[in-house]
Amino acid sequence: MAYLYLDDSKHHPAGFSLAAFVICETDPSGHVEAIFRGLGFDPRNFEYKSSAKMAGDDRLQKLRSAMMHYVGTNCRIAVCVVEGDRRLGPAALRLLHSALSHPNLEGQDHEVFFDEGLFQSPKSAADLASIEGKFTQCRMHFEQDSRKLLGIQLADLVAHTCSTMLLETLGHVTKKVVLEAPGDSAYDGQEVELGFEMWACIRYAFLSMAKQHSKDELGEATVKVFPWGLFIDESTSERVAAAAMRRFGENYLGCIH
């Protein structure tokens, strides 16, 4: 069994919205609560939101990093991209169908939680899922309150992170950061693109499978994310669709030091 949580990040000026599933083998609530409390946040009355201003707030930055580390080491990720945001819910269901065909998820029962606002109502969402007819192994929870579900707060972080990576691919983000790498890493103190730093933190988490019959060294270290961990809705413009496929369609897992 897996626990899947979905949230979205909207970027209308850039021509897309992105939704992300965080996929956990066990209920992540206890682990995430411990992260919150360890940094002085009470999960009963505090909600992590990626949209919050974090510049100059050391605790929030540490919380974001700790949550990102948890995702990168304990979870899997799948994302979908749409034009606007009206098709986020249907696209998320299409993404879920693709993700469930992955060998690690196929043939099992799952709990699936969707944030609020992705469908017109819980009934319309259930009706659409029923029409699809592909989710008999899933217990679906629509219109969930992110304040009460820490798994959705993890999905909020991942949706924002992956959106920033796509914005950079599209040329909308050019920010660079100075890395603080442990030990004798060659990256310590090096200035890199923000998207590279984000990708490096979660690159092992994308739902993927090994490429078959790779003929070069880089190919052997590159896995396929599409179609299990990426769905691009037909509404998406050619420019955004191509950028999403470039950014997420395959993933390099080799050495980056």
PDB file of C-alpha atoms in Angstrom:
ATOM      1  CA  MET A   1       0.000   0.000   0.000  1.00  0.00           C
ATOM      2  CA  ALA A   2       1.063   3.583  -0.679  1.00  0.00           C
ATOM      3  CA  TYR A   3      -0.218   6.960   0.487  1.00  0.00           C
ATOM      4  CA  LEU A   4      -0.483   9.541  -2.305  1.00  0.00           C
ATOM      5  CA  TYR A   5      -1.005  13.275  -1.734  1.00  0.00           C
ATOM      6  CA  LEU A   6      -1.615  15.890  -4.428  1.00  0.00           C
ATOM      7  CA  ASP A   7      -1.347  19.686  -4.441  1.00  0.00           C
ATOM      8  CA  ASP A   8      -0.833  22.254  -7.205  1.00  0.00           C
ATOM      9  CA  SER A   9       1.052  25.422  -8.087  1.00  0.00           C
ATOM     10  CA  LYS A  10      -0.443  27.928 -10.553  1.00  0.00           C
ATOM     11  CA  HIS A  11       1.629  30.111 -12.912  1.00  0.00           C
ATOM     12  CA  HIS A  12      -0.786  31.754 -15.343  1.00  0.00           C
ATOM     13  CA  PRO A  13       1.674  34.401 -16.685  1.00  0.00           C
ATOM     14  CA  ALA A  14       3.985  31.560 -17.736  1.00  0.00           C
ATOM     15  CA  GLY A  15       1.143  29.623 -19.353  1.00  0.00           C
ATOM     16  CA  PHE A  16       0.873  26.603 -17.059  1.00  0.00           C
ATOM     17  CA  SER A  17      -0.168  25.093 -13.763  1.00  0.00           C
ATOM     18  CA  LEU A  18       1.495  22.049 -12.262  1.00  0.00           C
ATOM     19  CA  ALA A  19       0.207  19.461  -9.800  1.00  0.00           C
ATOM     20  CA  ALA A  20       2.381  16.982  -7.953  1.00  0.00           C
ATOM     21  CA  PHE A  21       1.798  13.711  -6.172  1.00  0.00           C
ATOM     22  CA  VAL A  22       4.009  12.822  -3.236  1.00  0.00           C
ATOM     23  CA  ILE A  23       3.945   9.036  -2.898  1.00  0.00           C
ATOM     24  CA  CYS A  24       4.857   7.502   0.473  1.00  0.00           C
ATOM     25  CA  GLU A  25       5.086   3.829   1.426  1.00  0.00           C
ATOM     26  CA  THR A  26       3.646   4.638   4.870  1.00  0.00           C
ATOM     27  CA  ASP A  27       1.624   7.493   6.344  1.00  0.00           C
ATOM     28  CA  PRO A  28       4.172  10.347   6.606  1.00  0.00           C
ATOM     29  CA  SER A  29       2.285  12.304   9.271  1.00  0.00           C
ATOM     30  CA  GLY A  30       4.335  11.178  12.277  1.00  0.00           C
ATOM     31  CA  HIS A  31       7.664  11.851  10.578  1.00  0.00           C
ATOM     32  CA  VAL A  32       6.615  15.290   9.330  1.00  0.00           C
ATOM     33  CA  GLU A  33       5.160  16.192  12.741  1.00  0.00           C
ATOM     34  CA  ALA A  34       8.545  15.376  14.278  1.00  0.00           C
ATOM     35  CA  ILE A  35      10.250  17.669  11.760  1.00  0.00           C
ATOM     36  CA  PHE A  36       7.831  20.484  12.620  1.00  0.00           C
ATOM     37  CA  ARG A  37       8.211  20.097  16.375  1.00  0.00           C
ATOM     38  CA  GLY A  38      11.992  19.789  16.136  1.00  0.00           C
ATOM     39  CA  LEU A  39      12.093  23.271  14.626  1.00  0.00           C
ATOM     40  CA  GLY A  40       9.586  24.777  17.044  1.00  0.00           C
ATOM     41  CA  PHE A  41       6.434  24.605  14.874  1.00  0.00           C
ATOM     42  CA  ASP A  42       3.196  23.183  16.266  1.00  0.00           C
ATOM     43  CA  PRO A  43       1.539  21.170  13.454  1.00  0.00           C
ATOM     44  CA  ARG A  44      -1.840  21.663  15.135  1.00  0.00           C
ATOM     45  CA  ASN A  45      -1.906  25.386  14.329  1.00  0.00           C
ATOM     46  CA  PHE A  46       0.846  25.918  11.740  1.00  0.00           C
ATOM     47  CA  GLU A  47       0.569  25.068   8.039  1.00  0.00           C
ATOM     48  CA  TYR A  48       3.580  25.005   5.729  1.00  0.00           C
ATOM     49  CA  LYS A  49       2.885  27.039   2.582  1.00  0.00           C
ATOM     50  CA  SER A  50       5.478  27.458  -0.154  1.00  0.00           C
ATOM     51  CA  SER A  51       4.016  30.878  -0.933  1.00  0.00           C
ATOM     52  CA  ALA A  52       5.083  32.223   2.491  1.00  0.00           C
ATOM     53  CA  LYS A  53       7.922  34.730   2.507  1.00  0.00           C
ATOM     54  CA  MET A  54      11.021  32.911   3.750  1.00  0.00           C
ATOM     55  CA  ALA A  55      13.803  35.433   3.108  1.00  0.00           C
ATOM     56  CA  GLY A  56      15.433  36.214   6.427  1.00  0.00           C
ATOM     57  CA  ASP A  57      13.440  33.548   8.294  1.00  0.00           C
ATOM     58  CA  ASP A  58      15.995  30.918   9.294  1.00  0.00           C
ATOM     59  CA  ARG A  59      13.465  28.569  10.882  1.00  0.00           C
ATOM     60  CA  LEU A  60      11.218  28.485   7.832  1.00  0.00           C
ATOM     61  CA  GLN A  61      14.200  27.887   5.570  1.00  0.00           C
ATOM     62  CA  LYS A  62      15.351  25.004   7.769  1.00  0.00           C
ATOM     63  CA  LEU A  63      11.822  23.587   7.774  1.00  0.00           C
ATOM     64  CA  ARG A  64      11.674  23.727   3.983  1.00  0.00           C
ATOM     65  CA  SER A  65      15.074  22.009   3.717  1.00  0.00           C
ATOM     66  CA  ALA A  66      14.116  19.295   6.208  1.00  0.00           C
ATOM     67  CA  MET A  67      10.846  18.587   4.404  1.00  0.00           C
ATOM     68  CA  MET A  68      12.661  18.497   1.060  1.00  0.00           C
ATOM     69  CA  HIS A  69      15.212  16.063   2.489  1.00  0.00           C
ATOM     70  CA  TYR A  70      12.391  13.836   3.747  1.00  0.00           C
ATOM     71  CA  VAL A  71      10.767  13.777   0.309  1.00  0.00           C
ATOM     72  CA  GLY A  72      14.072  13.153  -1.432  1.00  0.00           C
ATOM     73  CA  THR A  73      14.958  10.178   0.764  1.00  0.00           C
ATOM     74  CA  ASN A  74      11.589   8.626   1.633  1.00  0.00           C
ATOM     75  CA  CYS A  75       9.054   9.398  -1.107  1.00  0.00           C
ATOM     76  CA  ARG A  76       8.403   9.271  -4.830  1.00  0.00           C
ATOM     77  CA  ILE A  77       7.159  12.136  -7.034  1.00  0.00           C
ATOM     78  CA  ALA A  78       4.870  12.348 -10.071  1.00  0.00           C
ATOM     79  CA  VAL A  79       3.810  15.602 -11.785  1.00  0.00           C
ATOM     80  CA  CYS A  80       1.283  16.790 -14.363  1.00  0.00           C
ATOM     81  CA  VAL A  81       1.245  20.027 -16.357  1.00  0.00           C
ATOM     82  CA  VAL A  82      -1.785  21.827 -17.810  1.00  0.00           C
ATOM     83  CA  GLU A  83      -2.684  25.128 -19.466  1.00  0.00           C
ATOM     84  CA  GLY A  84      -4.397  27.454 -16.973  1.00  0.00           C
ATOM     85  CA  ASP A  85      -5.850  25.497 -14.072  1.00  0.00           C
ATOM     86  CA  ARG A  86      -9.343  24.286 -15.020  1.00  0.00           C
ATOM     87  CA  ARG A  87      -8.043  20.853 -16.063  1.00  0.00           C
ATOM     88  CA  LEU A  88      -5.849  20.254 -13.023  1.00  0.00           C
ATOM     89  CA  GLY A  89      -8.253  17.733 -11.477  1.00  0.00           C
ATOM     90  CA  PRO A  90      -8.814  15.608 -14.611  1.00  0.00           C
ATOM     91  CA  ALA A  91      -5.086  15.755 -15.432  1.00  0.00           C
ATOM     92  CA  ALA A  92      -4.259  14.607 -11.899  1.00  0.00           C
ATOM     93  CA  LEU A  93      -6.504  11.566 -12.421  1.00  0.00           C
ATOM     94  CA  ARG A  94      -4.746  10.803 -15.713  1.00  0.00           C
ATOM     95  CA  LEU A  95      -1.399  11.121 -13.940  1.00  0.00           C
ATOM     96  CA  LEU A  96      -2.603   8.804 -11.190  1.00  0.00           C
ATOM     97  CA  HIS A  97      -3.611   6.210 -13.768  1.00  0.00           C
ATOM     98  CA  SER A  98      -0.135   6.350 -15.321  1.00  0.00           C
ATOM     99  CA  ALA A  99       1.595   6.200 -11.934  1.00  0.00           C
ATOM    100  CA  LEU A 100      -0.405   3.125 -10.914  1.00  0.00           C
ATOM    101  CA  SER A 101       1.002   1.226 -13.898  1.00  0.00           C
ATOM    102  CA  HIS A 102       4.486   1.459 -12.366  1.00  0.00           C
ATOM    103  CA  PRO A 103       5.641  -1.928 -10.976  1.00  0.00           C
ATOM    104  CA  ASN A 104       6.115  -0.463  -7.500  1.00  0.00           C
ATOM    105  CA  LEU A 105       2.440   0.576  -7.322  1.00  0.00           C
ATOM    106  CA  GLU A 106       0.636  -1.821  -9.652  1.00  0.00           C
ATOM    107  CA  GLY A 107      -1.739  -4.351  -8.128  1.00  0.00           C
ATOM    108  CA  GLN A 108      -1.845  -2.801  -4.654  1.00  0.00           C
ATOM    109  CA  ASP A 109      -4.426  -0.901  -2.617  1.00  0.00           C
ATOM    110  CA  HIS A 110      -3.727   2.810  -2.058  1.00  0.00           C
ATOM    111  CA  GLU A 111      -4.993   5.833  -0.149  1.00  0.00           C
ATOM    112  CA  VAL A 112      -5.118   8.939  -2.388  1.00  0.00           C
ATOM    113  CA  PHE A 113      -5.676  12.463  -1.032  1.00  0.00           C
ATOM    114  CA  PHE A 114      -6.410  15.542  -3.173  1.00  0.00           C
ATOM    115  CA  ASP A 115      -6.189  19.149  -1.981  1.00  0.00           C
ATOM    116  CA  GLU A 116      -9.231  21.425  -2.166  1.00  0.00           C
ATOM    117  CA  GLY A 117     -10.240  23.306  -5.311  1.00  0.00           C
ATOM    118  CA  LEU A 118      -9.170  20.794  -7.953  1.00  0.00           C
ATOM    119  CA  PHE A 119     -12.727  19.704  -8.784  1.00  0.00           C
ATOM    120  CA  GLN A 120     -16.150  21.365  -8.680  1.00  0.00           C
ATOM    121  CA  SER A 121     -17.161  19.159  -5.761  1.00  0.00           C
ATOM    122  CA  PRO A 122     -16.270  15.822  -4.147  1.00  0.00           C
ATOM    123  CA  LYS A 123     -19.201  14.233  -6.016  1.00  0.00           C
ATOM    124  CA  SER A 124     -18.086  15.539  -9.410  1.00  0.00           C
ATOM    125  CA  ALA A 125     -14.582  14.278  -8.676  1.00  0.00           C
ATOM    126  CA  ALA A 126     -15.871  10.840  -7.672  1.00  0.00           C
ATOM    127  CA  ASP A 127     -18.071  10.715 -10.765  1.00  0.00           C
ATOM    128  CA  LEU A 128     -15.140  11.554 -13.016  1.00  0.00           C
ATOM    129  CA  ALA A 129     -12.956   8.933 -11.341  1.00  0.00           C
ATOM    130  CA  SER A 130     -15.768   6.418 -11.741  1.00  0.00           C
ATOM    131  CA  ILE A 131     -16.089   7.195 -15.451  1.00  0.00           C
ATOM    132  CA  GLU A 132     -12.373   6.605 -15.839  1.00  0.00           C
ATOM    133  CA  GLY A 133     -12.985   3.204 -14.232  1.00  0.00           C
ATOM    134  CA  LYS A 134      -9.331   2.621 -13.430  1.00  0.00           C
ATOM    135  CA  PHE A 135      -9.087   3.216  -9.702  1.00  0.00           C
ATOM    136  CA  THR A 136     -10.704   0.194  -8.081  1.00  0.00           C
ATOM    137  CA  GLN A 137      -7.538  -0.311  -5.992  1.00  0.00           C
ATOM    138  CA  CYS A 138      -7.681   3.255  -4.637  1.00  0.00           C
ATOM    139  CA  ARG A 139      -9.578   4.767  -1.765  1.00  0.00           C
ATOM    140  CA  MET A 140     -10.042   8.327  -3.010  1.00  0.00           C
ATOM    141  CA  HIS A 141     -10.253  11.345  -0.684  1.00  0.00           C
ATOM    142  CA  PHE A 142     -11.249  14.527  -2.551  1.00  0.00           C
ATOM    143  CA  GLU A 143     -11.410  18.137  -1.282  1.00  0.00           C
ATOM    144  CA  GLN A 144      -9.111  17.540   1.667  1.00  0.00           C
ATOM    145  CA  ASP A 145      -8.013  20.265   4.101  1.00  0.00           C
ATOM    146  CA  SER A 146      -4.250  20.764   3.804  1.00  0.00           C
ATOM    147  CA  ARG A 147      -4.137  22.197   7.327  1.00  0.00           C
ATOM    148  CA  LYS A 148      -5.022  18.747   8.638  1.00  0.00           C
ATOM    149  CA  LEU A 149      -2.991  16.613   6.246  1.00  0.00           C
ATOM    150  CA  LEU A 150       0.773  17.021   6.438  1.00  0.00           C
ATOM    151  CA  GLY A 151       1.136  14.858   3.335  1.00  0.00           C
ATOM    152  CA  ILE A 152      -0.599  17.556   1.282  1.00  0.00           C
ATOM    153  CA  GLN A 153       1.831  20.090   2.732  1.00  0.00           C
ATOM    154  CA  LEU A 154       4.659  17.919   1.383  1.00  0.00           C
ATOM    155  CA  ALA A 155       2.899  17.965  -2.003  1.00  0.00           C
ATOM    156  CA  ASP A 156       2.643  21.763  -1.796  1.00  0.00           C
ATOM    157  CA  LEU A 157       6.422  21.923  -1.412  1.00  0.00           C
ATOM    158  CA  VAL A 158       7.019  19.542  -4.326  1.00  0.00           C
ATOM    159  CA  ALA A 159       4.551  21.300  -6.640  1.00  0.00           C
ATOM    160  CA  HIS A 160       6.215  24.646  -5.930  1.00  0.00           C
ATOM    161  CA  THR A 161       9.693  23.174  -6.383  1.00  0.00           C
ATOM    162  CA  CYS A 162       8.894  21.467  -9.684  1.00  0.00           C
ATOM    163  CA  SER A 163       7.110  24.589 -10.935  1.00  0.00           C
ATOM    164  CA  THR A 164      10.215  26.634 -10.215  1.00  0.00           C
ATOM    165  CA  MET A 165      12.308  24.108 -12.138  1.00  0.00           C
ATOM    166  CA  LEU A 166       9.931  24.384 -15.112  1.00  0.00           C
ATOM    167  CA  LEU A 167       9.889  28.191 -14.881  1.00  0.00           C
ATOM    168  CA  GLU A 168      13.680  28.136 -15.095  1.00  0.00           C
ATOM    169  CA  THR A 169      13.570  25.844 -18.133  1.00  0.00           C
ATOM    170  CA  LEU A 170      11.183  28.328 -19.776  1.00  0.00           C
ATOM    171  CA  GLY A 171      13.540  31.230 -19.007  1.00  0.00           C
ATOM    172  CA  HIS A 172      11.355  32.934 -16.379  1.00  0.00           C
ATOM    173  CA  VAL A 173      13.731  32.258 -13.462  1.00  0.00           C
ATOM    174  CA  THR A 174      17.437  33.087 -13.624  1.00  0.00           C
ATOM    175  CA  LYS A 175      18.304  33.145  -9.920  1.00  0.00           C
ATOM    176  CA  LYS A 176      21.562  31.571  -8.751  1.00  0.00           C
ATOM    177  CA  VAL A 177      22.445  30.326  -5.271  1.00  0.00           C
ATOM    178  CA  VAL A 178      25.674  29.527  -3.426  1.00  0.00           C
ATOM    179  CA  LEU A 179      25.796  25.914  -2.316  1.00  0.00           C
ATOM    180  CA  GLU A 180      26.702  24.850   1.184  1.00  0.00           C
ATOM    181  CA  ALA A 181      27.791  21.247   0.670  1.00  0.00           C
ATOM    182  CA  PRO A 182      29.046  19.021   3.503  1.00  0.00           C
ATOM    183  CA  GLY A 183      32.556  17.622   3.748  1.00  0.00           C
ATOM    184  CA  ASP A 184      34.931  18.007   0.827  1.00  0.00           C
ATOM    185  CA  SER A 185      32.259  18.276  -1.858  1.00  0.00           C
ATOM    186  CA  ALA A 186      33.417  20.073  -4.991  1.00  0.00           C
ATOM    187  CA  TYR A 187      30.144  22.023  -4.908  1.00  0.00           C
ATOM    188  CA  ASP A 188      30.733  23.718  -1.542  1.00  0.00           C
ATOM    189  CA  GLY A 189      30.716  27.488  -2.116  1.00  0.00           C
ATOM    190  CA  GLN A 190      29.946  27.124  -5.818  1.00  0.00           C
ATOM    191  CA  GLU A 191      27.328  29.325  -7.476  1.00  0.00           C
ATOM    192  CA  VAL A 192      24.725  27.291  -9.379  1.00  0.00           C
ATOM    193  CA  GLU A 193      21.296  27.827 -10.907  1.00  0.00           C
ATOM    194  CA  LEU A 194      18.401  27.599  -8.463  1.00  0.00           C
ATOM    195  CA  GLY A 195      16.793  24.865 -10.559  1.00  0.00           C
ATOM    196  CA  PHE A 196      19.939  22.728 -10.325  1.00  0.00           C
ATOM    197  CA  GLU A 197      19.923  22.946  -6.537  1.00  0.00           C
ATOM    198  CA  MET A 198      16.255  21.959  -6.403  1.00  0.00           C
ATOM    199  CA  TRP A 199      16.730  19.096  -8.859  1.00  0.00           C
ATOM    200  CA  ALA A 200      19.745  17.773  -6.955  1.00  0.00           C
ATOM    201  CA  CYS A 201      17.664  17.521  -3.763  1.00  0.00           C
ATOM    202  CA  ILE A 202      14.831  15.450  -5.255  1.00  0.00           C
ATOM    203  CA  ARG A 203      16.214  13.805  -8.397  1.00  0.00           C
ATOM    204  CA  TYR A 204      16.116  10.296  -6.913  1.00  0.00           C
ATOM    205  CA  ALA A 205      12.469  10.706  -5.904  1.00  0.00           C
ATOM    206  CA  PHE A 206      10.862  10.936  -9.361  1.00  0.00           C
ATOM    207  CA  LEU A 207       8.800   7.879 -10.227  1.00  0.00           C
ATOM    208  CA  SER A 208      10.813   6.284 -13.021  1.00  0.00           C
ATOM    209  CA  MET A 209      12.215   3.158 -14.641  1.00  0.00           C
ATOM    210  CA  ALA A 210      15.557   2.304 -16.154  1.00  0.00           C
ATOM    211  CA  LYS A 211      16.034   2.943 -19.858  1.00  0.00           C
ATOM    212  CA  GLN A 212      16.426  -0.135 -22.000  1.00  0.00           C
ATOM    213  CA  HIS A 213      19.359  -0.750 -24.331  1.00  0.00           C
ATOM    214  CA  SER A 214      21.333   2.409 -23.502  1.00  0.00           C
ATOM    215  CA  LYS A 215      24.375   2.730 -25.746  1.00  0.00           C
ATOM    216  CA  ASP A 216      26.349   5.398 -23.906  1.00  0.00           C
ATOM    217  CA  GLU A 217      27.592   6.038 -20.384  1.00  0.00           C
ATOM    218  CA  LEU A 218      25.173   8.908 -19.700  1.00  0.00           C
ATOM    219  CA  GLY A 219      22.289   6.830 -21.001  1.00  0.00           C
ATOM    220  CA  GLU A 220      23.012   4.080 -18.491  1.00  0.00           C
ATOM    221  CA  ALA A 221      22.732   6.634 -15.674  1.00  0.00           C
ATOM    222  CA  THR A 222      19.520   8.169 -17.060  1.00  0.00           C
ATOM    223  CA  VAL A 223      16.063   6.857 -16.183  1.00  0.00           C
ATOM    224  CA  LYS A 224      12.697   7.407 -17.852  1.00  0.00           C
ATOM    225  CA  VAL A 225      10.193   9.429 -15.828  1.00  0.00           C
ATOM    226  CA  PHE A 226       7.575   9.657 -18.589  1.00  0.00           C
ATOM    227  CA  PRO A 227       4.934   8.227 -18.559  1.00  0.00           C
ATOM    228  CA  TRP A 228       4.799   6.992 -14.939  1.00  0.00           C
ATOM    229  CA  GLY A 229       5.954  10.195 -13.254  1.00  0.00           C
ATOM    230  CA  LEU A 230       4.892  12.796 -15.823  1.00  0.00           C
ATOM    231  CA  PHE A 231       1.623  13.603 -17.578  1.00  0.00           C
ATOM    232  CA  ILE A 232       1.313  16.572 -19.958  1.00  0.00           C
ATOM    233  CA  ASP A 233      -2.283  17.542 -20.649  1.00  0.00           C
ATOM    234  CA  GLU A 234      -3.391  18.136 -24.240  1.00  0.00           C
ATOM    235  CA  SER A 235      -4.320  21.715 -23.293  1.00  0.00           C
ATOM    236  CA  THR A 236      -0.651  22.590 -22.709  1.00  0.00           C
ATOM    237  CA  SER A 237       1.030  24.779 -25.332  1.00  0.00           C
ATOM    238  CA  GLU A 238       3.733  23.213 -27.488  1.00  0.00           C
ATOM    239  CA  ARG A 239       6.388  25.438 -25.884  1.00  0.00           C
ATOM    240  CA  VAL A 240       5.455  24.509 -22.320  1.00  0.00           C
ATOM    241  CA  ALA A 241       4.930  20.840 -23.200  1.00  0.00           C
ATOM    242  CA  ALA A 242       8.378  20.622 -24.789  1.00  0.00           C
ATOM    243  CA  ALA A 243       9.963  22.349 -21.773  1.00  0.00           C
ATOM    244  CA  ALA A 244       8.163  19.991 -19.360  1.00  0.00           C
ATOM    245  CA  MET A 245       9.330  16.948 -21.280  1.00  0.00           C
ATOM    246  CA  ARG A 246      12.879  18.317 -21.326  1.00  0.00           C
ATOM    247  CA  ARG A 247      12.846  19.069 -17.624  1.00  0.00           C
ATOM    248  CA  PHE A 248      11.018  15.997 -16.302  1.00  0.00           C
ATOM    249  CA  GLY A 249      10.762  13.361 -19.039  1.00  0.00           C
ATOM    250  CA  GLU A 250      14.101  11.778 -18.189  1.00  0.00           C
ATOM    251  CA  ASN A 251      16.285  12.062 -15.114  1.00  0.00           C
ATOM    252  CA  TYR A 252      20.047  11.711 -14.701  1.00  0.00           C
ATOM    253  CA  LEU A 253      21.011   9.748 -11.591  1.00  0.00           C
ATOM    254  CA  GLY A 254      24.774   9.563 -12.113  1.00  0.00           C
ATOM    255  CA  CYS A 255      27.487  11.349 -10.183  1.00  0.00           C
ATOM    256  CA  ILE A 256      27.242  15.176 -10.194  1.00  0.00           C
ATOM    257  CA  HIS A 257      30.334  15.882  -8.047  1.00  0.00           C
TER     258      HIS A 257
END
